[in-house]
XYZ file of C-alpha atoms in Angstrom:
583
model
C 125.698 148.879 150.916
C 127.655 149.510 154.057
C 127.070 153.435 153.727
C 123.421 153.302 153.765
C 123.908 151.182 157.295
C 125.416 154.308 158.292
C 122.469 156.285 157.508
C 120.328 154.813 159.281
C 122.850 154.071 162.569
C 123.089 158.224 162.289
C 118.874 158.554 162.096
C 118.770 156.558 164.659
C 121.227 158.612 166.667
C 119.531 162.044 165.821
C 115.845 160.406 167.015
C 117.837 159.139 170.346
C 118.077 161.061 173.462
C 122.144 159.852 173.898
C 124.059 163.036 172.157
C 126.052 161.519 169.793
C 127.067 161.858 166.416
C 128.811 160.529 163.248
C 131.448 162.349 161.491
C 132.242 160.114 158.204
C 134.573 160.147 155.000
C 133.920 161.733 152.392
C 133.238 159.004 149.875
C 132.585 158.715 145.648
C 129.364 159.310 145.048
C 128.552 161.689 148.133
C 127.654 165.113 147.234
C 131.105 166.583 148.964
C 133.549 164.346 146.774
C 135.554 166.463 144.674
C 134.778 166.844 140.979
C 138.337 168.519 139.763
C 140.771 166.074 138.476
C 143.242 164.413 140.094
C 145.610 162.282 138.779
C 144.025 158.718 139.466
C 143.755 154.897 138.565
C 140.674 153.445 139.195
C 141.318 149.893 139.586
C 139.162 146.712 139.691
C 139.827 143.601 141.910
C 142.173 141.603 139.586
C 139.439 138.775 139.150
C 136.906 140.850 137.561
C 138.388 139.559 134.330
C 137.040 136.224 135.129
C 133.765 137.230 135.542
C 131.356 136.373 132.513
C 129.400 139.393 133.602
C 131.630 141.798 134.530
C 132.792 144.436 131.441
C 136.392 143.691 132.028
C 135.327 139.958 130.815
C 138.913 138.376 129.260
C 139.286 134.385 129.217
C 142.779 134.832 128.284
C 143.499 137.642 131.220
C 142.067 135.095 133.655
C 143.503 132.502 132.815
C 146.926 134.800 134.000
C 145.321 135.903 137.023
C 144.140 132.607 137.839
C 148.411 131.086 137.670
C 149.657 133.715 139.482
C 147.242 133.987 142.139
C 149.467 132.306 144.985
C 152.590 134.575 143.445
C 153.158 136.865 146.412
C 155.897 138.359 143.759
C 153.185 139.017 141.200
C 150.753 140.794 144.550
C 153.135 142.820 145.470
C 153.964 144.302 142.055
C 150.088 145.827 141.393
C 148.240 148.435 143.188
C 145.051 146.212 143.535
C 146.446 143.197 145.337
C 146.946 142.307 148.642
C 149.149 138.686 149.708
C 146.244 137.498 151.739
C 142.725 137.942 150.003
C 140.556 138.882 153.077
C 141.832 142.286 153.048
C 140.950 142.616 149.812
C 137.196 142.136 150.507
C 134.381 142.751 152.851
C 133.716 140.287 154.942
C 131.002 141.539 158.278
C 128.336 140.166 160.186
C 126.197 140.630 157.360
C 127.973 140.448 153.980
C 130.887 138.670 152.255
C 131.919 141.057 149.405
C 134.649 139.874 147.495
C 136.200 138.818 144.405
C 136.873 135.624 144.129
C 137.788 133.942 140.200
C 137.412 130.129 141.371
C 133.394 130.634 142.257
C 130.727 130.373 140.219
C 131.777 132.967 137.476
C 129.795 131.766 134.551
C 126.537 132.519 135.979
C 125.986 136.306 134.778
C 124.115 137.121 137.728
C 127.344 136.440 139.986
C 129.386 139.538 140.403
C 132.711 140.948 141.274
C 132.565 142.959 144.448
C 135.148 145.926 144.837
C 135.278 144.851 148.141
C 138.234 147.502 149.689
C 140.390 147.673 146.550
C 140.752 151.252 146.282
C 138.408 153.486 144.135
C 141.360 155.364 143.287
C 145.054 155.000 143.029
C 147.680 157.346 143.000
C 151.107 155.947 141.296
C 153.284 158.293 143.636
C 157.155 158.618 141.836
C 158.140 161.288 143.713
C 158.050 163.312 147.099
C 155.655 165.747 145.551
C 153.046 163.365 144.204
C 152.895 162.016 148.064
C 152.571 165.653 148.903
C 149.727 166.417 146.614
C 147.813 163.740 147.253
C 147.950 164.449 151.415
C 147.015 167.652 150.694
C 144.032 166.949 148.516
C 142.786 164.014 150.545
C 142.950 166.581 153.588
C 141.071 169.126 152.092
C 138.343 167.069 150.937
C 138.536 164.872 153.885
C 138.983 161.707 151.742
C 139.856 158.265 153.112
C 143.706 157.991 152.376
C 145.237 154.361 152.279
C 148.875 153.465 151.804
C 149.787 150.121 150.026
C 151.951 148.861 152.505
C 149.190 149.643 155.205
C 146.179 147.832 153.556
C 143.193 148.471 151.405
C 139.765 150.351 152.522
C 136.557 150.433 151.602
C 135.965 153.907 149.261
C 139.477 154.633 149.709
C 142.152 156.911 147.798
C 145.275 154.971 147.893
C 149.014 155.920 147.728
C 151.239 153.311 145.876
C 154.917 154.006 146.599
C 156.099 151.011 145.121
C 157.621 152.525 141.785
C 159.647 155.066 144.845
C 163.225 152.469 144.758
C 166.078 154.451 145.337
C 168.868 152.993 146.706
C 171.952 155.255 147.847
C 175.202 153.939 150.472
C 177.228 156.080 152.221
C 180.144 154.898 154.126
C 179.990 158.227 156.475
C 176.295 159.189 156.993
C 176.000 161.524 159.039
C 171.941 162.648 160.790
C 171.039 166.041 159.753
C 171.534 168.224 162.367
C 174.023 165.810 164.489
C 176.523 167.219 166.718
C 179.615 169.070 165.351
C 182.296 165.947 164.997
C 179.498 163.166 164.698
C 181.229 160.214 162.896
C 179.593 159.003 160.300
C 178.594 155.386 159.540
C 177.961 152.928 157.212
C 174.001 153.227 155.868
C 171.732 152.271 152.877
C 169.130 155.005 151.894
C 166.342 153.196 150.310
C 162.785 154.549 148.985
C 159.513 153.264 150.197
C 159.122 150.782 147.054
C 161.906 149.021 147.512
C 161.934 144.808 148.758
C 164.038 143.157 150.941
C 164.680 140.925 147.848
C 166.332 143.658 146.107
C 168.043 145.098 149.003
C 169.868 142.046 150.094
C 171.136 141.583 146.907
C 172.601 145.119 146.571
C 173.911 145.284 150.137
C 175.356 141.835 149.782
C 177.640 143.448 146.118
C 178.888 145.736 149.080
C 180.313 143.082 151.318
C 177.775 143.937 154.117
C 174.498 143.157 155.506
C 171.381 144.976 156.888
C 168.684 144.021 159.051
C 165.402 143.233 157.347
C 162.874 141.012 156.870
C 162.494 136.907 156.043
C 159.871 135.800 153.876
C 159.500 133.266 150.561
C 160.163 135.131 147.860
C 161.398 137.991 149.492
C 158.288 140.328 148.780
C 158.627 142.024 152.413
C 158.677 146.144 152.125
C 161.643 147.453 153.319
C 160.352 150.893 153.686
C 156.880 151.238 154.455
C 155.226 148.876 157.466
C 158.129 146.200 158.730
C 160.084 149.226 160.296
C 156.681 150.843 161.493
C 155.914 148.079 163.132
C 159.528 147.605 164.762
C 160.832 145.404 162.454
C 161.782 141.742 163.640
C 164.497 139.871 161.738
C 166.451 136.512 162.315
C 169.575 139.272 161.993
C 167.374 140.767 165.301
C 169.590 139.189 168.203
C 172.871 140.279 166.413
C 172.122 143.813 165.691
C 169.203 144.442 166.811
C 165.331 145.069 165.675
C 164.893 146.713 162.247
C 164.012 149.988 164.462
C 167.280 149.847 166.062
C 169.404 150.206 163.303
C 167.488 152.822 161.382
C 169.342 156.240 161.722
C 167.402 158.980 159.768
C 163.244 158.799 158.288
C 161.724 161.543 155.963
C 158.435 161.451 156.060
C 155.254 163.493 154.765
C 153.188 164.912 157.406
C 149.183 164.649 157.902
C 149.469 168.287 156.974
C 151.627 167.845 154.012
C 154.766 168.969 155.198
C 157.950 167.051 153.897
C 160.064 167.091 157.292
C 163.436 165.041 157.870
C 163.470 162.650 161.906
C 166.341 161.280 163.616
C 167.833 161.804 166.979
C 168.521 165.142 166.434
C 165.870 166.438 163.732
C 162.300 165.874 165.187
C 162.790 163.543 167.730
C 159.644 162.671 169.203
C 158.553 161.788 165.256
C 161.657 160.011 165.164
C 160.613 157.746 168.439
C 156.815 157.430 166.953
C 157.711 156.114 163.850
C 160.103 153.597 164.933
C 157.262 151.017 165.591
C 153.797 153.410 166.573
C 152.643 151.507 163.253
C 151.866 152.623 159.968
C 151.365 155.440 158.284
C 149.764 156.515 161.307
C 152.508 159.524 162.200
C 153.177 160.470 158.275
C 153.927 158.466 155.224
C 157.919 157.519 154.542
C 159.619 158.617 151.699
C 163.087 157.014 152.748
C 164.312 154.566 155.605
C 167.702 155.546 156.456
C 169.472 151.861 157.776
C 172.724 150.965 159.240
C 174.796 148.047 157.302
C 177.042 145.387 159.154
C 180.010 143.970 157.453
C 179.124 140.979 156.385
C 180.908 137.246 157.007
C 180.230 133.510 157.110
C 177.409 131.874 159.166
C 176.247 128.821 160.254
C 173.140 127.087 159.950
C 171.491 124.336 161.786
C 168.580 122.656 161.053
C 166.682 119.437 162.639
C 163.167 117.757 161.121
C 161.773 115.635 163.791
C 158.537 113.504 163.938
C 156.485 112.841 167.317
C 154.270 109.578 167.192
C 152.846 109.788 170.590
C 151.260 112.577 172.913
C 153.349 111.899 175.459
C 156.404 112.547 173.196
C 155.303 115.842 171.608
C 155.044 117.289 175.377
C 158.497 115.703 176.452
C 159.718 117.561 173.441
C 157.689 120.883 173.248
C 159.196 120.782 177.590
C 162.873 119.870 176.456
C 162.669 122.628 173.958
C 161.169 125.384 176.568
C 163.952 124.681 179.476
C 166.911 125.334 176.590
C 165.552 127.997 174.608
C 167.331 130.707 177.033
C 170.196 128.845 176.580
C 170.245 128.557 172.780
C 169.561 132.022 172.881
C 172.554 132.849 174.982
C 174.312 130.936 173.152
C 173.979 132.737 169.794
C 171.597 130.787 167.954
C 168.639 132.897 166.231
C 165.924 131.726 163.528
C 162.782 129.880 163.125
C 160.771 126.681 164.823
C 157.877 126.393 162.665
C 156.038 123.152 163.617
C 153.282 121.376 162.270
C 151.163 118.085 164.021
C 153.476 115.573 165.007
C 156.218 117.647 163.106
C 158.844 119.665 164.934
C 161.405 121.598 162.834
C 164.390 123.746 163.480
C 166.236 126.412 160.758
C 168.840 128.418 163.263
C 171.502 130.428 162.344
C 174.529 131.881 164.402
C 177.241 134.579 163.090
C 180.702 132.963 162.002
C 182.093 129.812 161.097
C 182.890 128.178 163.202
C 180.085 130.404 165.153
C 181.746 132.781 167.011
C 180.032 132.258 170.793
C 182.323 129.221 171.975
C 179.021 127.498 173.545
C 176.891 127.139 169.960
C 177.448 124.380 168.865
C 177.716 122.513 172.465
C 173.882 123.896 173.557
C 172.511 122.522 170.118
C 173.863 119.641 170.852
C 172.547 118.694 174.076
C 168.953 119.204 172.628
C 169.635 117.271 170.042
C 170.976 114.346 172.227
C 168.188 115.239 174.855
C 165.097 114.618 172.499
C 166.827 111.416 170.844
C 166.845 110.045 173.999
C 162.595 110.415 174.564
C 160.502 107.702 173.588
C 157.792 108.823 170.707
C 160.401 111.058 169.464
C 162.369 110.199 165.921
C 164.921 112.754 164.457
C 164.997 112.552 160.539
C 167.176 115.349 159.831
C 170.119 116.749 161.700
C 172.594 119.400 159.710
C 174.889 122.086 160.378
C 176.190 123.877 157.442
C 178.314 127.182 156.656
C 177.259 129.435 154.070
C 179.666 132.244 152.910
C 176.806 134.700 154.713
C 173.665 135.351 155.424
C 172.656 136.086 151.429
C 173.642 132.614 150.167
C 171.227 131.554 153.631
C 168.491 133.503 152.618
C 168.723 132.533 148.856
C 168.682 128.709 149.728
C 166.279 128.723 152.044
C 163.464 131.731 150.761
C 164.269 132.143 147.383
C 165.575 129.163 145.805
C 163.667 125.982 147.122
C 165.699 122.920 145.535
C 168.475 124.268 147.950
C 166.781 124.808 150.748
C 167.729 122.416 154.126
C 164.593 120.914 156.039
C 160.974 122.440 156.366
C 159.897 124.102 152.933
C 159.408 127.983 153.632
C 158.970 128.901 149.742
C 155.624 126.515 150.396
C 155.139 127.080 153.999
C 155.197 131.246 153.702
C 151.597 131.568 151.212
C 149.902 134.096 149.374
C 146.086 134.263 147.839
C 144.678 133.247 149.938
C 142.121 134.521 152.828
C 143.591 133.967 156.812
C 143.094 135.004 160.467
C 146.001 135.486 162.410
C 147.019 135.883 165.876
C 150.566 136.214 167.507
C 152.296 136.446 170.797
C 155.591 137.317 171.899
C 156.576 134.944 174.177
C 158.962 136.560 176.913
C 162.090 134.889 178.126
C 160.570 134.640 181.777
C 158.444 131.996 180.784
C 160.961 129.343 179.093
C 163.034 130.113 182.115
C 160.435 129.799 185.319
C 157.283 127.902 183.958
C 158.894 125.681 180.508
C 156.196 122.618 181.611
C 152.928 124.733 181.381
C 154.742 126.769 178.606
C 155.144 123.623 177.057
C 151.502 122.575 177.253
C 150.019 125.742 175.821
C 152.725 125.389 172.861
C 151.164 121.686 172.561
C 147.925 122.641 172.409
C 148.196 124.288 168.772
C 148.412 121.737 166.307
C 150.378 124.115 164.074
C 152.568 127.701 164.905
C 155.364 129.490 163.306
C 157.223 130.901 165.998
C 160.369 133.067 165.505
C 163.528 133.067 167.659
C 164.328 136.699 167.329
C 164.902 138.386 170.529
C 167.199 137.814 173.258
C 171.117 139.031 172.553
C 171.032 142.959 170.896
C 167.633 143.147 171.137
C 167.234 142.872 175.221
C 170.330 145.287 175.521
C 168.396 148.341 174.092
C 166.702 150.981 176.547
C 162.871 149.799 176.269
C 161.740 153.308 175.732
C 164.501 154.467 173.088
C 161.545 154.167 169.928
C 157.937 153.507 171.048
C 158.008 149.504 169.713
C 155.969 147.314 172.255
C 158.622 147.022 175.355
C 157.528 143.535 175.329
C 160.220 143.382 172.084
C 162.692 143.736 174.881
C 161.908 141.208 177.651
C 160.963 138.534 174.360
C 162.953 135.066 173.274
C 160.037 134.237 170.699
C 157.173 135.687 168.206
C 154.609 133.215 167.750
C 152.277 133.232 164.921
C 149.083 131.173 164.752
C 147.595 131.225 161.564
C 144.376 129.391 159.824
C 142.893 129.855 156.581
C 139.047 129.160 154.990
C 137.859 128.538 151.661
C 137.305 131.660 150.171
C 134.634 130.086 147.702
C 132.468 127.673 149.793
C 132.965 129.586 153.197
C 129.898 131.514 155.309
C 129.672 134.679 157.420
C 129.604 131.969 160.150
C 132.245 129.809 158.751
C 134.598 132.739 158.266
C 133.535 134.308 162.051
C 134.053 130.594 163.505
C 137.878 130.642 162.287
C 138.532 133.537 163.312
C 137.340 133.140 166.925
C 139.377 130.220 166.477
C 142.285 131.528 166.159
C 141.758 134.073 168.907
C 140.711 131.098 171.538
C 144.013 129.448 170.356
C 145.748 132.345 171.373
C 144.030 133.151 174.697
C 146.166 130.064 175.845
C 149.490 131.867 175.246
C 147.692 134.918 176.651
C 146.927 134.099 179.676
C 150.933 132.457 180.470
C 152.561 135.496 179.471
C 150.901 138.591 180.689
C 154.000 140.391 179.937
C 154.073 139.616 176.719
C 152.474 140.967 173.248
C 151.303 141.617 170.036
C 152.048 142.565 166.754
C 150.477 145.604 165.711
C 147.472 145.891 163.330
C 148.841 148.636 161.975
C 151.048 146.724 159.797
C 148.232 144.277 159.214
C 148.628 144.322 155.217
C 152.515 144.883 153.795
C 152.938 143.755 150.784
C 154.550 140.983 151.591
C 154.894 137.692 151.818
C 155.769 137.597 155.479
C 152.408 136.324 157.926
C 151.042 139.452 159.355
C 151.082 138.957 162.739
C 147.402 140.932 164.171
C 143.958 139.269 165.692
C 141.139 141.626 164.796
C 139.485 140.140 167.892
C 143.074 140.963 170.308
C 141.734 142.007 173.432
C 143.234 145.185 174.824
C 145.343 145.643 171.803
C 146.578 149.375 172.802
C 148.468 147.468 175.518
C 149.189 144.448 173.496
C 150.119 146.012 170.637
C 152.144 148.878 172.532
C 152.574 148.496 176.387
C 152.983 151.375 178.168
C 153.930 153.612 174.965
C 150.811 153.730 174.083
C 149.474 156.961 175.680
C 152.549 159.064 174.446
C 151.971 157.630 170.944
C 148.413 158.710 171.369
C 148.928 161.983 173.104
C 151.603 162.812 169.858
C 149.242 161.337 167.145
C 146.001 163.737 168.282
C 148.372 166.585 167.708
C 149.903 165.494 164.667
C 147.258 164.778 163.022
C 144.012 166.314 164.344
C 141.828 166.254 160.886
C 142.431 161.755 161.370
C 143.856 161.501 157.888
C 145.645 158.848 159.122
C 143.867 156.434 160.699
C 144.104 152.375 160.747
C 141.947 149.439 161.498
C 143.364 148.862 165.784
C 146.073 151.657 164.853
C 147.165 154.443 167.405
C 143.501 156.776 167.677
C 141.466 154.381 166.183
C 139.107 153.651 168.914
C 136.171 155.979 167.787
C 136.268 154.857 163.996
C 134.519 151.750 163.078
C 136.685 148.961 161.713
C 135.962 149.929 158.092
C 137.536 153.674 159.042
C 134.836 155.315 157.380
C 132.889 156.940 160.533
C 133.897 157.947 163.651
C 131.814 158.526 166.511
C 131.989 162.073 168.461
């Protein structure tokens, strides 16, 4: 449906006197798609089976589909699943085209719309399969997806998820470093691999590693979160997930199989650390440093508003001391939700090593009990042997877990529009009132406390990650959902303006803030992807002043556009479906 749209927009454009012209994919069914084999699965939405119409009809098959459709676990381990359902469909000014098993499936004339689930999928095991499948998707100039960067329309898709090697060193050493280079402590993991599995097997080590936080612990370790720049509660302590990754290989836009790091292809090396995915080349291993590991401790506070006036006195208390709770070693999450305000901080040791933890927390605490409208339900500090035992209490196993609920909170299957700021530490320090009031005026946010302390202390321009990473206390996420069933063009276009208005309020406090990246729109993960489809400016949101190095390195890199995302580095001419591109 869309491509004959495109026919016409390119008619048009031949009749018109303005010289310009499409240059599009090469798509199934067009006369220049390849007919030699290639090794391919050609998957169908995974509710098709629910569909009385549909050949792949099977009550018992839906009836699986239908209890695991919230899973993010059960998502992230197929090829034709995304965590949030949007991206899994077509959804314009014009057309909803999706998939959806809870509609009106009995009527035979209802169908199951392919939506952007890939056409075909390529179960990539090894180096050379990635390799093969650049190669042939160049030649032919096929639309190339990778899982961990989303579905597309038409698309050929790499899956890398079967790709889970996992190898420590205790002396890595960068190709190519200097003679005498020390080696360090790493984890070499393949693209496939979860931050479920890789806590667990750095944990049996006695150390740590810097990675993502999300229910169920279906975030990619090797694919988007370090494209993106990779933010972490374990951030402020070590560092973003780009700072502690020491060595990338990577396969090229033109195929080639090349090793980055300091030393080895350094300007690739700076790119990839957070220019967004797979725009520079598609990762075949993520080379991280691990941290010995040791006890923590954990706060955590539930409290309930019941008057306006309260929430603000709060949301202002909370702004003046964030620095200070920063400073003071404290990193983690303030999710809150209507007259709900909730806390889940951690800080390294036990007692916590920075002498003024426990003190700071404290006189918040006492602060806000003191405010009229404000109630405190829940106030506990704990020490767990280390951040696993944390992270398995609070993401994994739920009866453990200490205060708000993020094995509900963190969802899957279901369709949302997202927008996210980071909030820089300027703001809680010189203007915490009117930060205060545009924090007030979003009935729900998740916000992260994950800069501040390591993070700040790294050179801004050391990897191309949005500088604003540097200069940032908080990532904010606002997040709202529809009903994928019942919903209209105009219902689904009204939330998502809605979320972008929402934001425009944090946007126009911080002008030195950010974004999160597009790029790394669709991980498969269960962590809330961070973009707004409607951001505006995102080259500068998304990467500051980086951005015209990143795009002066990705038109040489990869001049054929092979790899090209939705708002990712070079994307300006394409439309949003990446199928044409205006010249």
């Amino acid at each position: 449906m869309l491509r004959l749209s495109y026919l016409a927009i390119a008619l048009a454009v031949a009749i018109a006197p303005i010289e310009a012209a499409l240059q599009c994919k090469c798509l199934p069914g067009d006369s220049c798609f390849p007919s030699r084999p290639h090794p391919l699965i050609h998957p169908r939405p995974i509710g098709d089976v629910c569909f009385v119409g549909d050949p792949s009809f099977n009550a018992a098959a839906c009836a699986t589909v239908e209890s695991n459709w919230n899973n993010g676990a059960f998502r992230a381990s197929i090829p034709n699943a995304l965590q949030f359902t949007n991206w899994e469909s077509i959804i314009n000014s014009t057309v909803i085209e999706q998939c959806d098993p809870f509609g009106n499936v009995t009527n035979p004339a209802d169908h199951c719309f392919q939506g952007r689930v890939p056409w075909g999928v390529v179960n990539a095991t090894t180096v050379s399969d990635i390799q093969n499948t650049v190669l042939f998707a160049s030649q032919y100039n096929l639309k190339l997806v990778v899982k961990n960067t989303g579905f597309g329309e038409s698309s050929i898709m790499l899956w890398t998820h079967n790709m889970q090697d996992v190898v420590f060193s205790d002396t890595f050493v960068p190709q190519n470093a200097p003679s005498g280079t020390q080696g360090v402590p790493t984890v070499t993991i393949g693209p496939g691999v979860q931050w479920n599995t890789l806590y667990v097997d750095v944990a049996a080590q006695g150390r740590v590693v810097v990675g993502g936080i999300g229910a169920g612990g279906t975030v990619g370790a090797g694919g988007g979160w370090p494209a993106g720049g990779g933010h972490s509660i374990l951030a402020p302590f070590y560092g973003l997930g780009v700072d502690n990754v020491v060595e990338e290989t990577v396969v090229l836009p033109s195929g080639e199989h090349v090793t980055a790091n300091l030393y080895t292809n350094p300007d690739l090396f700076w790119a990839l650390r957070g220019g967004g995915g797979p725009s520079f080349g598609i990762l075949t291993s993520v080379t991280y440093l691990t941290h010995p590991a040791g006890e923590v401790t954990a706060a955590f506070l539930v409290s309930n508003t019941t008057t306006e006036e309260g929430r603000l006195a709060l949301f202002t208390e909370w702004a003046k001391v964030h620095p200070a709770i920063s400073d003071a070693g404290w990193a983690g999450m303030w999710p809150y939700s209507g007259t709900q305000f909730f806390l889940t901080l951690m800080a390294l040791g036990s007692p916590p090593t920075n002498p003024n933890a426990n003190a700071t927390l404290q006189g918040f605490y006492d602060t806000i009990s003191q405010i009229p409208g404000v109630e405190i339900s829940l106030e506990v500090t704990k020490t767990y042997t280390g951040f696993q035992q944390w992270y398995e209490d609070n993401f994994i196993n739920s009866e453990n877990g200490i205060g708000f609920n993020y094995t509900v909170g963190d969802f899957s299957g279901i369709p949302v529009a997202v927008a996210s700021r980071l909030l820089p530490r300027v703001n809680f320090e010189n203007e915490p009132a009117a930060l205060a009031q545009a924090l007030t005026a979003l009935d729900d946010a998740r916000p992260f406390l994950v800069g501040g302390g390591a993070v700040a202390q790294v050179d801004p321009d050391a990897a191309s990650v949005n500088p604003a990473f540097r200069i940032m206390l908080t990532d904010l996420t606002i997040a709202l959902s529809w009903n994928a069933t019942t919903a209209t063009i105009q219902d689904i276009e009204g939330v998502r303006q809605n979320v972008t208005d929402l934001a425009n309020g944090l946007r126009a406090i911080t002008p030195t803030g950010g974004a999160m990246s597009m790029s790394i729109k669709c991980m498969s993960s269960s962590h809330l992807v961070q973009p707004d489809i409607l951001e505006p400016n995102w080259q500068t949101s998304y990467w500051g002043d980086h951005y015209p190095r990143l795009l002066a390195f990705k038109q040489a890199l990869d001049p054929k556009d092979l790899l090209i995302v939705r708002q990712g580095v070079n994307s300006e001419a394409w439309d949003d479906e990446i199928l044409c591109k205006t010249v």
